[in-house]
mmCIF file of C-alpha atoms in Angstrom:
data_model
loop_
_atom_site.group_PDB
_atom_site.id
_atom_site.type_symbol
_atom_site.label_atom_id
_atom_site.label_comp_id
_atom_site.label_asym_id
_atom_site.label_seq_id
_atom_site.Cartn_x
_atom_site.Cartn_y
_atom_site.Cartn_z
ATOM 1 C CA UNK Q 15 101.302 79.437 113.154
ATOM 2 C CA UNK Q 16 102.374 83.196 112.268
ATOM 3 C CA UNK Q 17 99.878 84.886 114.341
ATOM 4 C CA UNK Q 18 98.391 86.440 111.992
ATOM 5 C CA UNK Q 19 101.317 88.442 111.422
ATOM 6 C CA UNK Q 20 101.063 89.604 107.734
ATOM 7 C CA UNK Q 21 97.776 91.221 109.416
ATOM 8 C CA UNK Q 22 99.224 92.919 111.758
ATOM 9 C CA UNK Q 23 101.469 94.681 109.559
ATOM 10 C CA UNK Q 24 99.107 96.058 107.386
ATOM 11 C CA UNK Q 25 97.598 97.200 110.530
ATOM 12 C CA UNK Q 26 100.797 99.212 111.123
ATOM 13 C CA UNK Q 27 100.613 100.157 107.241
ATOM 14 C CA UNK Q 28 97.372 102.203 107.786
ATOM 15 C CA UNK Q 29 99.178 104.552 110.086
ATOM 16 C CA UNK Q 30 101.821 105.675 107.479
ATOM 17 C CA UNK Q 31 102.402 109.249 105.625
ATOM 18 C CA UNK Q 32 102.136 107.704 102.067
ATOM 19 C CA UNK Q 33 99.083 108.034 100.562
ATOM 20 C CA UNK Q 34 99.967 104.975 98.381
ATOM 21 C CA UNK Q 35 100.891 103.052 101.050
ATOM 22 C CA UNK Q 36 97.437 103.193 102.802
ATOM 23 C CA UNK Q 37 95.148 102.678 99.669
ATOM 24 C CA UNK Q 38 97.180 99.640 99.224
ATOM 25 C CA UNK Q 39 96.894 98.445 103.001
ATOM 26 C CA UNK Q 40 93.077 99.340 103.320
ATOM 27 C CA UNK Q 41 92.724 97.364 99.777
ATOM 28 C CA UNK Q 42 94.764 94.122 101.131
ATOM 29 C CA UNK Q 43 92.734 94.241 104.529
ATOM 30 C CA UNK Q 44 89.772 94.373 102.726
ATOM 31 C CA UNK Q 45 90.629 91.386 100.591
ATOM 32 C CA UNK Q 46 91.927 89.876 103.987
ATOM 33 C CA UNK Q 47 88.357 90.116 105.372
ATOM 34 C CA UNK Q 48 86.543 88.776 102.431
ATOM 35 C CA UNK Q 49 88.805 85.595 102.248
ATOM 36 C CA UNK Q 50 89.810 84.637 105.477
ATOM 37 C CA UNK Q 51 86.984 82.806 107.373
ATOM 38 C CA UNK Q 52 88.493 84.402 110.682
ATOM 39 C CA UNK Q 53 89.081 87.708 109.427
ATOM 40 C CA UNK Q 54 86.356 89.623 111.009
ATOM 41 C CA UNK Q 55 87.432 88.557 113.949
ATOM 42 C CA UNK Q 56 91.019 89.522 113.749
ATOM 43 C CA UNK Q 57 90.615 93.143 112.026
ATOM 44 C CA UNK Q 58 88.135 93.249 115.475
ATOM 45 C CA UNK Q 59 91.174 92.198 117.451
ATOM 46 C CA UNK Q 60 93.441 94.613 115.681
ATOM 47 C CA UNK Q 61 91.095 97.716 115.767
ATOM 48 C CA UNK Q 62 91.458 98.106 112.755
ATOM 49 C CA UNK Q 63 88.210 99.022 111.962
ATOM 50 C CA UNK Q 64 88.417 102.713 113.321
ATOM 51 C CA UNK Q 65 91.612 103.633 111.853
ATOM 52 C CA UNK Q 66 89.790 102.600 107.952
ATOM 53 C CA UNK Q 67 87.057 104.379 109.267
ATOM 54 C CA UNK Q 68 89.357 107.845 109.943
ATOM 55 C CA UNK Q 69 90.816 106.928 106.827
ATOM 56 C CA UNK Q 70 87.404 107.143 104.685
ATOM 57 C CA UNK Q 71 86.778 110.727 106.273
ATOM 58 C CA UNK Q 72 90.253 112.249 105.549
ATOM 59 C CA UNK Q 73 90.043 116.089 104.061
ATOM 60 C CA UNK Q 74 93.163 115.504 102.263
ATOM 61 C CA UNK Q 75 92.846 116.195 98.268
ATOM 62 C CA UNK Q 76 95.317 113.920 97.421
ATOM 63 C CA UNK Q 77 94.054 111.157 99.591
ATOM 64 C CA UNK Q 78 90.997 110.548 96.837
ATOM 65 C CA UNK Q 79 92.075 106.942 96.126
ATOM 66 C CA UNK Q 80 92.729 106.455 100.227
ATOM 67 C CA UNK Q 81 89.215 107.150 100.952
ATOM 68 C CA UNK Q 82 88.147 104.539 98.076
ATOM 69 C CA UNK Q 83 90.048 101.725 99.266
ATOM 70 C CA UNK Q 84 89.004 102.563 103.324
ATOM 71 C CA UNK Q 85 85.425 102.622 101.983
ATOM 72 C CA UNK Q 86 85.530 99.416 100.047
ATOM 73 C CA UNK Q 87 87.378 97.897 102.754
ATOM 74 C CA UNK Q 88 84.666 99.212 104.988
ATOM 75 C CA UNK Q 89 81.845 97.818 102.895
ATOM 76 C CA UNK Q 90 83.976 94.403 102.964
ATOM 77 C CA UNK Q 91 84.542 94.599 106.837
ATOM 78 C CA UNK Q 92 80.730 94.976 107.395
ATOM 79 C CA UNK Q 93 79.075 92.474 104.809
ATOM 80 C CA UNK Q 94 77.687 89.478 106.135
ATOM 81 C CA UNK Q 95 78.578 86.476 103.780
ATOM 82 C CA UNK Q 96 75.375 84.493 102.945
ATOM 83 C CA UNK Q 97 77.228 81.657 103.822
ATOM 84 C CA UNK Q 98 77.380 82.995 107.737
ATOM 85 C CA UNK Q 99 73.441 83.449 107.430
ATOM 86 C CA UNK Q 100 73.112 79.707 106.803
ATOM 87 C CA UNK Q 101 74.685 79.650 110.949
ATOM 88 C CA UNK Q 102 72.194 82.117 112.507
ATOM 89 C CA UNK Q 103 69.730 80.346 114.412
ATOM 90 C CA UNK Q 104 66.327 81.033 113.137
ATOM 91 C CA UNK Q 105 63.630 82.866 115.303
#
């Protein structure tokens, strides 16, 4: 339908000057992630990943509530839904 294009402009989001601006876009791509059942796949897509991941490392002091939201959007990014481990085939 839209491509996914609310997505992709959060992606574009995380590469703004505003401090603000990316706690809010790492928080909504985190929420993203948990919700959508394809949204793994798409932040994969986007490469989006590594960009949250730069985020949670910045040196900045007033990036403090940046690295917060790239780290729980991390956390959210990498968390395997129980739900999903009901699909893995069982060795």
């Amino acid at each position: 339908q839209n491509d996914f294009r609310p997505l992709k402009l959060l992606a574009a989001l995380l590469h703004s000057d505003d401090a603000t601006t990316l706690a809010v876009a790492c928080h909504d791509i985190g929420e993203f992630v948990a919700m959508h059942p394809l949204g793994k796949k798409q932040i994969s897509n986007l490469q989006v990943k590594e960009r949250v991941m730069e985020l949670m490392g910045s040196q900045d002091p007033g990036h403090r509530e940046v690295r917060r939201e790239a780290l729980l959007c991390c956390q959210k990014i990498m968390l395997n839904k129980w739900q999903e481990m009901d699909n893995v085939p069982k060795q």
